[in-house]
Coordinates of C-alpha atoms in Angstrom, one line a residue:
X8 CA 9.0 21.6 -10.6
X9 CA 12.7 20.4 -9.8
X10 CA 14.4 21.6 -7.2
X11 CA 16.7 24.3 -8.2
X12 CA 20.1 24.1 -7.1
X13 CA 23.4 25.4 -6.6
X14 CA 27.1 24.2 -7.3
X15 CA 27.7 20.9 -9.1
X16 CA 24.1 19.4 -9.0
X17 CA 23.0 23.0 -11.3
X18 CA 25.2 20.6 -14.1
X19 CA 22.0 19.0 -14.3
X20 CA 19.2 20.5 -12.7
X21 CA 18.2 24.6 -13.2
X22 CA 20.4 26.4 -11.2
X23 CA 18.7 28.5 -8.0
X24 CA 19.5 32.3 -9.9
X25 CA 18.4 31.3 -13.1
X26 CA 15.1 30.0 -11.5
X27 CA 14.6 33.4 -9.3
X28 CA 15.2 35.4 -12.4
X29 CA 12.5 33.6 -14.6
X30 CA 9.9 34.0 -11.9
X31 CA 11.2 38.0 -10.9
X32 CA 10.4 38.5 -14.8
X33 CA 7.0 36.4 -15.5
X34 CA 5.9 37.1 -11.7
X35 CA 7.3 39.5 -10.0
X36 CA 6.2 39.7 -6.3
X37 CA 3.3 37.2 -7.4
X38 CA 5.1 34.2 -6.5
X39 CA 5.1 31.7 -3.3
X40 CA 7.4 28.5 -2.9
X41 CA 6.2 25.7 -1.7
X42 CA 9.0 22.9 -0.7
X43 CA 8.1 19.1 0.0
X44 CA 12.1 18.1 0.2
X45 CA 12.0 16.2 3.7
X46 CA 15.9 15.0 2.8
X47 CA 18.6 17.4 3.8
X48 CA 21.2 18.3 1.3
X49 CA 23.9 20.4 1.1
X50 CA 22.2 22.2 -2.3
X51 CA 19.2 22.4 -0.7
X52 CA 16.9 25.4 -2.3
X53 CA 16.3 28.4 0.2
X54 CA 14.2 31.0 -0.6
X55 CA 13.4 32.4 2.9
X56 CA 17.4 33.6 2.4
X57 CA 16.2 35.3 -0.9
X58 CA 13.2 37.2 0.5
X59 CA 10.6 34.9 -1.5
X60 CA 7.2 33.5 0.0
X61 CA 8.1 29.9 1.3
X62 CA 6.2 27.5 3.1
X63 CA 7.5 24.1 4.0
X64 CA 5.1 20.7 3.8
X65 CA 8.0 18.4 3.5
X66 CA 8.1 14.7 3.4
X67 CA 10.8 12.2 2.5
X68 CA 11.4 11.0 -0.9
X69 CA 8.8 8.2 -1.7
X70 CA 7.5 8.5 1.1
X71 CA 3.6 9.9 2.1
X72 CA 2.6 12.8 3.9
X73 CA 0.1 13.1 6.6
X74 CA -3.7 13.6 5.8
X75 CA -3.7 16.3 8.0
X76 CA -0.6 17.7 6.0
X77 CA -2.1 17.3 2.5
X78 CA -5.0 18.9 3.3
X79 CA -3.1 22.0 5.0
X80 CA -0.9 22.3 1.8
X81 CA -4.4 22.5 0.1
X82 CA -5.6 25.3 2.0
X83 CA -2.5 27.4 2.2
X84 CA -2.0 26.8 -1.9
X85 CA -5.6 28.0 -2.1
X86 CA -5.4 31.0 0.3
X87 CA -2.5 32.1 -1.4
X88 CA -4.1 31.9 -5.1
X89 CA -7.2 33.6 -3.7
X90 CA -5.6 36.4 -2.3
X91 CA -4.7 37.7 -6.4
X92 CA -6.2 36.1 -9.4
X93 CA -2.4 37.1 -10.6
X94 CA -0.8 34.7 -7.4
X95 CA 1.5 31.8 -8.5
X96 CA 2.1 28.9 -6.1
X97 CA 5.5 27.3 -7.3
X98 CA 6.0 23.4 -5.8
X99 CA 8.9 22.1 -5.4
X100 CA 10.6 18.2 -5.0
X101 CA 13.9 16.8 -6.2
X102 CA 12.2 15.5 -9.5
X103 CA 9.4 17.6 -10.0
X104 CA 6.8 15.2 -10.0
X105 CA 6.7 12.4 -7.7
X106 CA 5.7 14.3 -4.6
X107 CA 4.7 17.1 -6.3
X108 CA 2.5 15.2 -8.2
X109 CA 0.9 13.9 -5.0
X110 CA 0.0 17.3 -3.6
X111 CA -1.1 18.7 -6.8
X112 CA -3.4 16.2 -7.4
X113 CA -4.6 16.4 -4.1
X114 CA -5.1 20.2 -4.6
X115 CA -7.0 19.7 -7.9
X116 CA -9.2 17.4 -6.2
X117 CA -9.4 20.2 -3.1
X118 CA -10.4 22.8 -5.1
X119 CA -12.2 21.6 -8.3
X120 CA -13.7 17.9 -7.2
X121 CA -16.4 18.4 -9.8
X122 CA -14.0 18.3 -12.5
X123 CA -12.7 15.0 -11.8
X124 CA -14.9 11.7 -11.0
X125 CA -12.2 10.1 -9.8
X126 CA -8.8 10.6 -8.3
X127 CA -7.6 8.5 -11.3
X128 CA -9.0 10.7 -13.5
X129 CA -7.3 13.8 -11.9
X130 CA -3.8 11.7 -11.6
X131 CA -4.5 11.2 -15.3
X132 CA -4.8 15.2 -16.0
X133 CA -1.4 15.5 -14.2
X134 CA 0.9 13.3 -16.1
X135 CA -0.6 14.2 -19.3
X136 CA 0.3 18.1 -18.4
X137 CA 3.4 17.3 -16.9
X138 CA 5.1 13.6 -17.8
X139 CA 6.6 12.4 -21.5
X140 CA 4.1 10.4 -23.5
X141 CA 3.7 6.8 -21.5
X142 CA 4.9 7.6 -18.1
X143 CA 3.1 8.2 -15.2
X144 CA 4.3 10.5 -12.2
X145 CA 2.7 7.8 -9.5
X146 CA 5.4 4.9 -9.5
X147 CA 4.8 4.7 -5.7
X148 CA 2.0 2.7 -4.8
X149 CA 1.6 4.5 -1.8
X150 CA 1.5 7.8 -3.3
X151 CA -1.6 6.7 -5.1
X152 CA -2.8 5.4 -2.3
X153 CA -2.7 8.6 -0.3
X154 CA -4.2 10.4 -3.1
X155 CA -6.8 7.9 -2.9
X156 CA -7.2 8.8 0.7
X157 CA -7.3 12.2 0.6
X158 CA -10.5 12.1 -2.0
X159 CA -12.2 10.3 0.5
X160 CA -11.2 12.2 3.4
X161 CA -14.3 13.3 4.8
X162 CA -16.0 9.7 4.5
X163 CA -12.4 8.4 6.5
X164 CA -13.0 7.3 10.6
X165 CA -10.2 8.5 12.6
X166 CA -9.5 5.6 14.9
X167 CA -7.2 3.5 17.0
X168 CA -6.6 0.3 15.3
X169 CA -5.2 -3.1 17.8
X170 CA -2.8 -5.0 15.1
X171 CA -2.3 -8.7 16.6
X172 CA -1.0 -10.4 13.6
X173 CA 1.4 -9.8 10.3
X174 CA 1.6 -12.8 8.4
X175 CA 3.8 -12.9 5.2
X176 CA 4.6 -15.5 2.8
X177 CA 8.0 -16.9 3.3
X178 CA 8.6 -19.5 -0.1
X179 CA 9.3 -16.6 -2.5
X180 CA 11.7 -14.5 -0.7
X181 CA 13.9 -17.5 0.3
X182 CA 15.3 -16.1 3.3
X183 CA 16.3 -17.7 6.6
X184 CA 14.8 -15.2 8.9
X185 CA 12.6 -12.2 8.4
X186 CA 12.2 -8.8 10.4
X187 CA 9.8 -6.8 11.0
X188 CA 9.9 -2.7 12.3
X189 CA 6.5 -0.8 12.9
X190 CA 6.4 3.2 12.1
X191 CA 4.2 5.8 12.9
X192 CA 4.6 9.3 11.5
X193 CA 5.3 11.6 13.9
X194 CA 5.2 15.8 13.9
X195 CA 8.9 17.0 13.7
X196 CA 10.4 20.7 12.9
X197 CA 9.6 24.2 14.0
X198 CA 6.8 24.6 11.6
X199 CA 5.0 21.6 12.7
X200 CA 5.2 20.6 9.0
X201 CA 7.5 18.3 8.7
X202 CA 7.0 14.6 9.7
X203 CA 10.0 12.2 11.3
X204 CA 9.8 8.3 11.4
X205 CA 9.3 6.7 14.9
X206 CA 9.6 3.1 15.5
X207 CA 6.8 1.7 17.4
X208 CA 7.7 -2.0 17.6
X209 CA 10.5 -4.2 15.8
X210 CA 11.2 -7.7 15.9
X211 CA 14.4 -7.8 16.3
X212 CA 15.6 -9.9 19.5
X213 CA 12.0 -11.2 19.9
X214 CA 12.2 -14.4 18.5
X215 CA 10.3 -13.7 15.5
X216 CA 10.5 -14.3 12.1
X217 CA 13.0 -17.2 12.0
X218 CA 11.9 -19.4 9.1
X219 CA 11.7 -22.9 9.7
X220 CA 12.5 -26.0 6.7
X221 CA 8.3 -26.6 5.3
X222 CA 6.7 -23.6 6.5
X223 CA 5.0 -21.6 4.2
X224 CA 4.1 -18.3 6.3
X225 CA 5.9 -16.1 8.8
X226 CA 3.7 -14.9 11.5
X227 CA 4.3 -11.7 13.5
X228 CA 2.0 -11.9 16.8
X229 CA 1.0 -9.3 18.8
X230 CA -0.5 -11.0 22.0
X231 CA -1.4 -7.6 23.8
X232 CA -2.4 -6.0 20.9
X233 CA -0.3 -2.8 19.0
X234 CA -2.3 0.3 19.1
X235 CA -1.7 2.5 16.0
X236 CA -3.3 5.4 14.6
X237 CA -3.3 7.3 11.9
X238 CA -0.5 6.7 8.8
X239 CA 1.8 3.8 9.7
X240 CA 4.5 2.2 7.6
X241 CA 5.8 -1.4 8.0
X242 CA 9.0 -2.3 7.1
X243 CA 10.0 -5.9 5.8
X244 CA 13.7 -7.2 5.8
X245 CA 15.6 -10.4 6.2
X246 CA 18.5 -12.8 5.7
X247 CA 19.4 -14.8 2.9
X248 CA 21.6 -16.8 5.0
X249 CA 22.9 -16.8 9.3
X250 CA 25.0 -13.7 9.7
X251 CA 24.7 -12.2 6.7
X252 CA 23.5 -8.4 6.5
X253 CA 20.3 -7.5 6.8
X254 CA 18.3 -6.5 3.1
X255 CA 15.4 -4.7 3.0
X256 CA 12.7 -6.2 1.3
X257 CA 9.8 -4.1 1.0
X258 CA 7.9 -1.6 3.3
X259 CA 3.8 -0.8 3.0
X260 CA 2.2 2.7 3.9
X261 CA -1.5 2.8 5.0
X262 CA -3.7 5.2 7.6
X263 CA -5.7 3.3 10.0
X264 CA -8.6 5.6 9.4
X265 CA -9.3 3.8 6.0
X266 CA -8.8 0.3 7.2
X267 CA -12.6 -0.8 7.8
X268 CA -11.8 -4.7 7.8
X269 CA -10.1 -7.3 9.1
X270 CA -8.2 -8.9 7.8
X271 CA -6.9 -6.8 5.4
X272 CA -4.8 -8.5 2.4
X273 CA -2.4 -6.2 0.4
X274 CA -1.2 -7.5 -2.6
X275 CA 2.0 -7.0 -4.9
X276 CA 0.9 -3.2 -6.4
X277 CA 0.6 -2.0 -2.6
X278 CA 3.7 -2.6 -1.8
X279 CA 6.9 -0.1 -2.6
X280 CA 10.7 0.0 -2.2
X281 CA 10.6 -3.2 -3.4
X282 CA 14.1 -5.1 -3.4
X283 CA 15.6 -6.3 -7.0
X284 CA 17.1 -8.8 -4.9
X285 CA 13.9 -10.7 -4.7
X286 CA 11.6 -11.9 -7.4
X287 CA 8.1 -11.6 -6.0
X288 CA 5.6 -13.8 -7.9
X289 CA 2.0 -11.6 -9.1
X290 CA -0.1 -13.2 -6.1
X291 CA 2.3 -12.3 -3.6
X292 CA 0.5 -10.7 -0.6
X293 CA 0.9 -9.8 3.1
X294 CA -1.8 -10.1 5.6
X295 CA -2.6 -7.9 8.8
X296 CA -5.1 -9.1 11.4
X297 CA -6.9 -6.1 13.4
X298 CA -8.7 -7.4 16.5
X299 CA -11.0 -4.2 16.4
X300 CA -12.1 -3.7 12.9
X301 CA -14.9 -5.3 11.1
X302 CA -14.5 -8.6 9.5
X303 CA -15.4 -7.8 5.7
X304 CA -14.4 -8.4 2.8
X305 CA -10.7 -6.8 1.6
X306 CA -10.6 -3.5 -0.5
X307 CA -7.9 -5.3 -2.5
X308 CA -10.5 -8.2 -3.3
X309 CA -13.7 -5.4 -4.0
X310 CA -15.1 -5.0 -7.2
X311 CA -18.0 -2.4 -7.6
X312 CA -19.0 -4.2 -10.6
X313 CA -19.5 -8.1 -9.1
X314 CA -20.2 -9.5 -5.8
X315 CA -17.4 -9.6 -3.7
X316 CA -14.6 -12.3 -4.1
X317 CA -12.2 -14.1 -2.5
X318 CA -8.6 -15.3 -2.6
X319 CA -7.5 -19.4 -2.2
X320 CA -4.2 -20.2 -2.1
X321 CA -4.7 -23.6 -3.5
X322 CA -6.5 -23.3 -6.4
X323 CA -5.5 -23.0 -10.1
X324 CA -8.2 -20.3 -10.1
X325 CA -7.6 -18.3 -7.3
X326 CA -10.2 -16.0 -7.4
X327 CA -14.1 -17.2 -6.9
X328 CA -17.4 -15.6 -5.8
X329 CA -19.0 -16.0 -2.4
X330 CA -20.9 -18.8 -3.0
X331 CA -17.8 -20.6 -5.1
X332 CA -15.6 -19.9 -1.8
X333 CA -18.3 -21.8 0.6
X334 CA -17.7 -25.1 -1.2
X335 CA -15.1 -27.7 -1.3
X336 CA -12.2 -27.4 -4.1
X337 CA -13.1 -28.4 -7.2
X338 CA -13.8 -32.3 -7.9
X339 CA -10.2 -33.7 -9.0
X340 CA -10.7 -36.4 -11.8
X341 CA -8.1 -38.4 -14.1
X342 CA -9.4 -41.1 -16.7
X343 CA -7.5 -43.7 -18.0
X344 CA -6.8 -44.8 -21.8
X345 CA -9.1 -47.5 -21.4
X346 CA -11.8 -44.6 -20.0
X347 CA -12.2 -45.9 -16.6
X348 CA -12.0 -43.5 -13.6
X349 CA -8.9 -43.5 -12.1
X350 CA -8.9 -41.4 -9.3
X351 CA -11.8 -39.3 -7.8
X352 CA -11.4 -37.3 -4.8
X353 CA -11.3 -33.2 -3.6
X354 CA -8.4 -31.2 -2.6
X355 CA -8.7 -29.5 1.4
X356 CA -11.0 -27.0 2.0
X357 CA -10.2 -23.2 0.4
X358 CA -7.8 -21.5 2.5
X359 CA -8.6 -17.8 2.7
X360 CA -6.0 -16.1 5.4
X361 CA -3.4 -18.7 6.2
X362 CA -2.0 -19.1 10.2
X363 CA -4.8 -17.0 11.7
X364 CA -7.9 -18.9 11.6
X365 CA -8.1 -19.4 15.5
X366 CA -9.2 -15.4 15.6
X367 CA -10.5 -14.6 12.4
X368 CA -14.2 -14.4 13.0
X369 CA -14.7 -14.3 8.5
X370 CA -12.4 -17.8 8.6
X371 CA -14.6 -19.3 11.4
X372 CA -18.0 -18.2 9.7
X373 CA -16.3 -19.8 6.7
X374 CA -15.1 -23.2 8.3
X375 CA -18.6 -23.6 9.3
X376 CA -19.6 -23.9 5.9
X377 CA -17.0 -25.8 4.7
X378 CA -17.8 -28.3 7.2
X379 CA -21.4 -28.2 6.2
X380 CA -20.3 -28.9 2.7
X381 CA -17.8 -31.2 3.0
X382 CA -19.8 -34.2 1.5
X383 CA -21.2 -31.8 -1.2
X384 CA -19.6 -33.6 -4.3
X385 CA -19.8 -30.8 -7.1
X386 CA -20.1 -31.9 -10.7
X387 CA -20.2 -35.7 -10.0
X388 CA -23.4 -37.9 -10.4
X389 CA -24.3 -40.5 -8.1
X390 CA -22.9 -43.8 -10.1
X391 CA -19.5 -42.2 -10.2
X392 CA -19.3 -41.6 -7.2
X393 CA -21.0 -45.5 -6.2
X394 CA -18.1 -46.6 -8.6
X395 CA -15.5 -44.7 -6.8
X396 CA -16.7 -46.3 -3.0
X397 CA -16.8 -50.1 -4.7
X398 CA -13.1 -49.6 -5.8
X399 CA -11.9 -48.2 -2.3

């Protein structure tokens, strides 16, 4: 639910006595609270000052909670419903479902897995319970993601991962100079609940991120490696123009436990907080290189149904199979009004991960291919082709 309130905010949100007298009269004594408001407020709800049951997992507004956190709000709802088949667990957020949605999910899928095949399925049971016809309670891509997470928990490998690259497109955001800050969630507060933002690692006065006239890419470079572990968040701002205010442009949530590969590509949908201020095209995508995680192919690129497949930035047709992505682009040919062959030729090999090939093991297994079938002419039969070598 909402969070109740007091003073002027209780003009549009349930004010804190009307609330406590509702639950004294359909549960009295019955009920716990549990708060995920990580943002302080002046009308912030507190029922500790009331004499009610209140446990704090809190976490900021779009933001994601700690694994570890979830699945301690999981076992604290359950102890609490198991203690009397008549107990009522009451969570709270500003909104009533964004972050609530998150945990409640999560505690559906904690305590009655078999009812749900997926964690889409489960997210699906919550907004048709709670949200208006046609809206979803998960706008936050990393909310979902988390959710995603915590259904897969037990099949998760906490580890220590070494990031030494970030490479970002530059063309559609049309800024001078980007910047880059590093997060890791750290445990903050008495209860040991509530999570604070520390910066690892920023660009800023490091020469980075400055983009030059022609280049396509930014890349962030982390020579001695930056050892993160756990749930990180990046954070992605820049300039439009020389001494102009910094915006921010997006920032991407992910725990290193559930990154298996490298590199790992995140597309538009995995991305939140995104500025209006920028008009990011539907193949926009940010790389991160690991140097300790397995080169395979990317979650974001994985479909259960096909063999894996794999991104070009060159071609019309982006995505292709395995076997498409070890040959040359597609033959290129334009015939004149008279019908003669004009032009004959293929573009440059497919470009998978721009601006990291040098330590990319899956790009150097690739280029070796490539280069093996370079004079592999797909399409064309030998007296075009004999046509095509007379003329040059």
């Amino acid at each position: 639910m909402a969070c109740p309130t007091e003073g002027i905010s209780s003009i549009t949100q349930n004010h804190t006595s009307e609330v406590i007298r509702f639950l004294d009269w359909k549960h009295p004594g019955q009920y716990a609270i549990f708060s995920l408001i990580g943002e302080p407020t002046q009308f912030m709800f507190k029922s500790s000052k009331l004499g009610i049951v209140n446990h704090s997992f809190a976490f900021s507004k779009k933001g994601v909670p700690k694994i570890n956190m979830i699945q301690g709000f999981c076992a604290t709802v359950d102890m609490w419903l198991d203690r009397n088949p008549n107990n009522v667990a009451v969570v709270i957020c500003d909104n009533g479902f964004e972050r609530t949605g998150l945990m409640i999910v999560s505690f559906l899928l904690f305590r009655s897995s078999a009812a749900y095949a997926t964690a889409k399925e489960a997210m699906q049971f919550f907004d048709a319970r709670r949200m208006p016809p046609g809206l979803s309670a998960f706008g936050s891509a990393a909310q979902r993601r988390y959710i995603g997470y915590f259904s897969q928990r037990f099949s998760a490998e906490p580890k220590e991962l070494k990031l030494s690259k970030v490479v970002i497109p530059t063309k559609p955001l049309g800024m001078t100079k980007l910047c880059l800050d590093i997060y890791t969630w750290q445990p903050g507060g008495d209860d040991g609940h509530a999570m604070q933002l520390v910066r690892v690692w920023t660009s800023h006065g490091r020469g980075f991120g400055r983009v030059r006239a022609g280049e396509s890419y930014a890349a962030f470079l982390f020579p001695g490696h930056l050892r993160l572990s756990g749930d990180v968040r990046l954070v992605v701002s820049g300039q439009f123009y020389r001494g102009t205010p910094r915006l921010r442009v997006f920032q991407l949530d992910f725990n290193t436990g559930f990154v298996d590969h490298s590199p790992a590509v995140w597309d538009l949908a995995c991305l939140d907080a995104v500025s209006p201020a920028v008009s990011l095209p539907a193949d926009f995508h940010i790389q991160t290189l690991f140097f300790n995680a397995a080169f395979l192919e990317c979650d974001v690129l994985r479909d259960a149904q096909r063999a894996a497949r794999f991104y070009c930035w060159d071609c019309d047709s982006s995505w292709m199979s395995e076997e498409g992505s070890l040959q040359v682009h597609s033959v290129v040919r334009a015939i004149g009004a008279g019908g003669e062959i004009e032009a004959v030729g293929s573009g440059p090999p497919h470009r998978y991960h721009p601006l990291i090939h040098d330590d990319c093991a899956l790009c150097l297994q690739r280029r070796t291919a490539l280069n093996q079938s370079r004079n592999v002419w797909i399409d064309v039969d030998n007296d075009v082709m004999e046509e095509v070598r007379r003329r040059d």
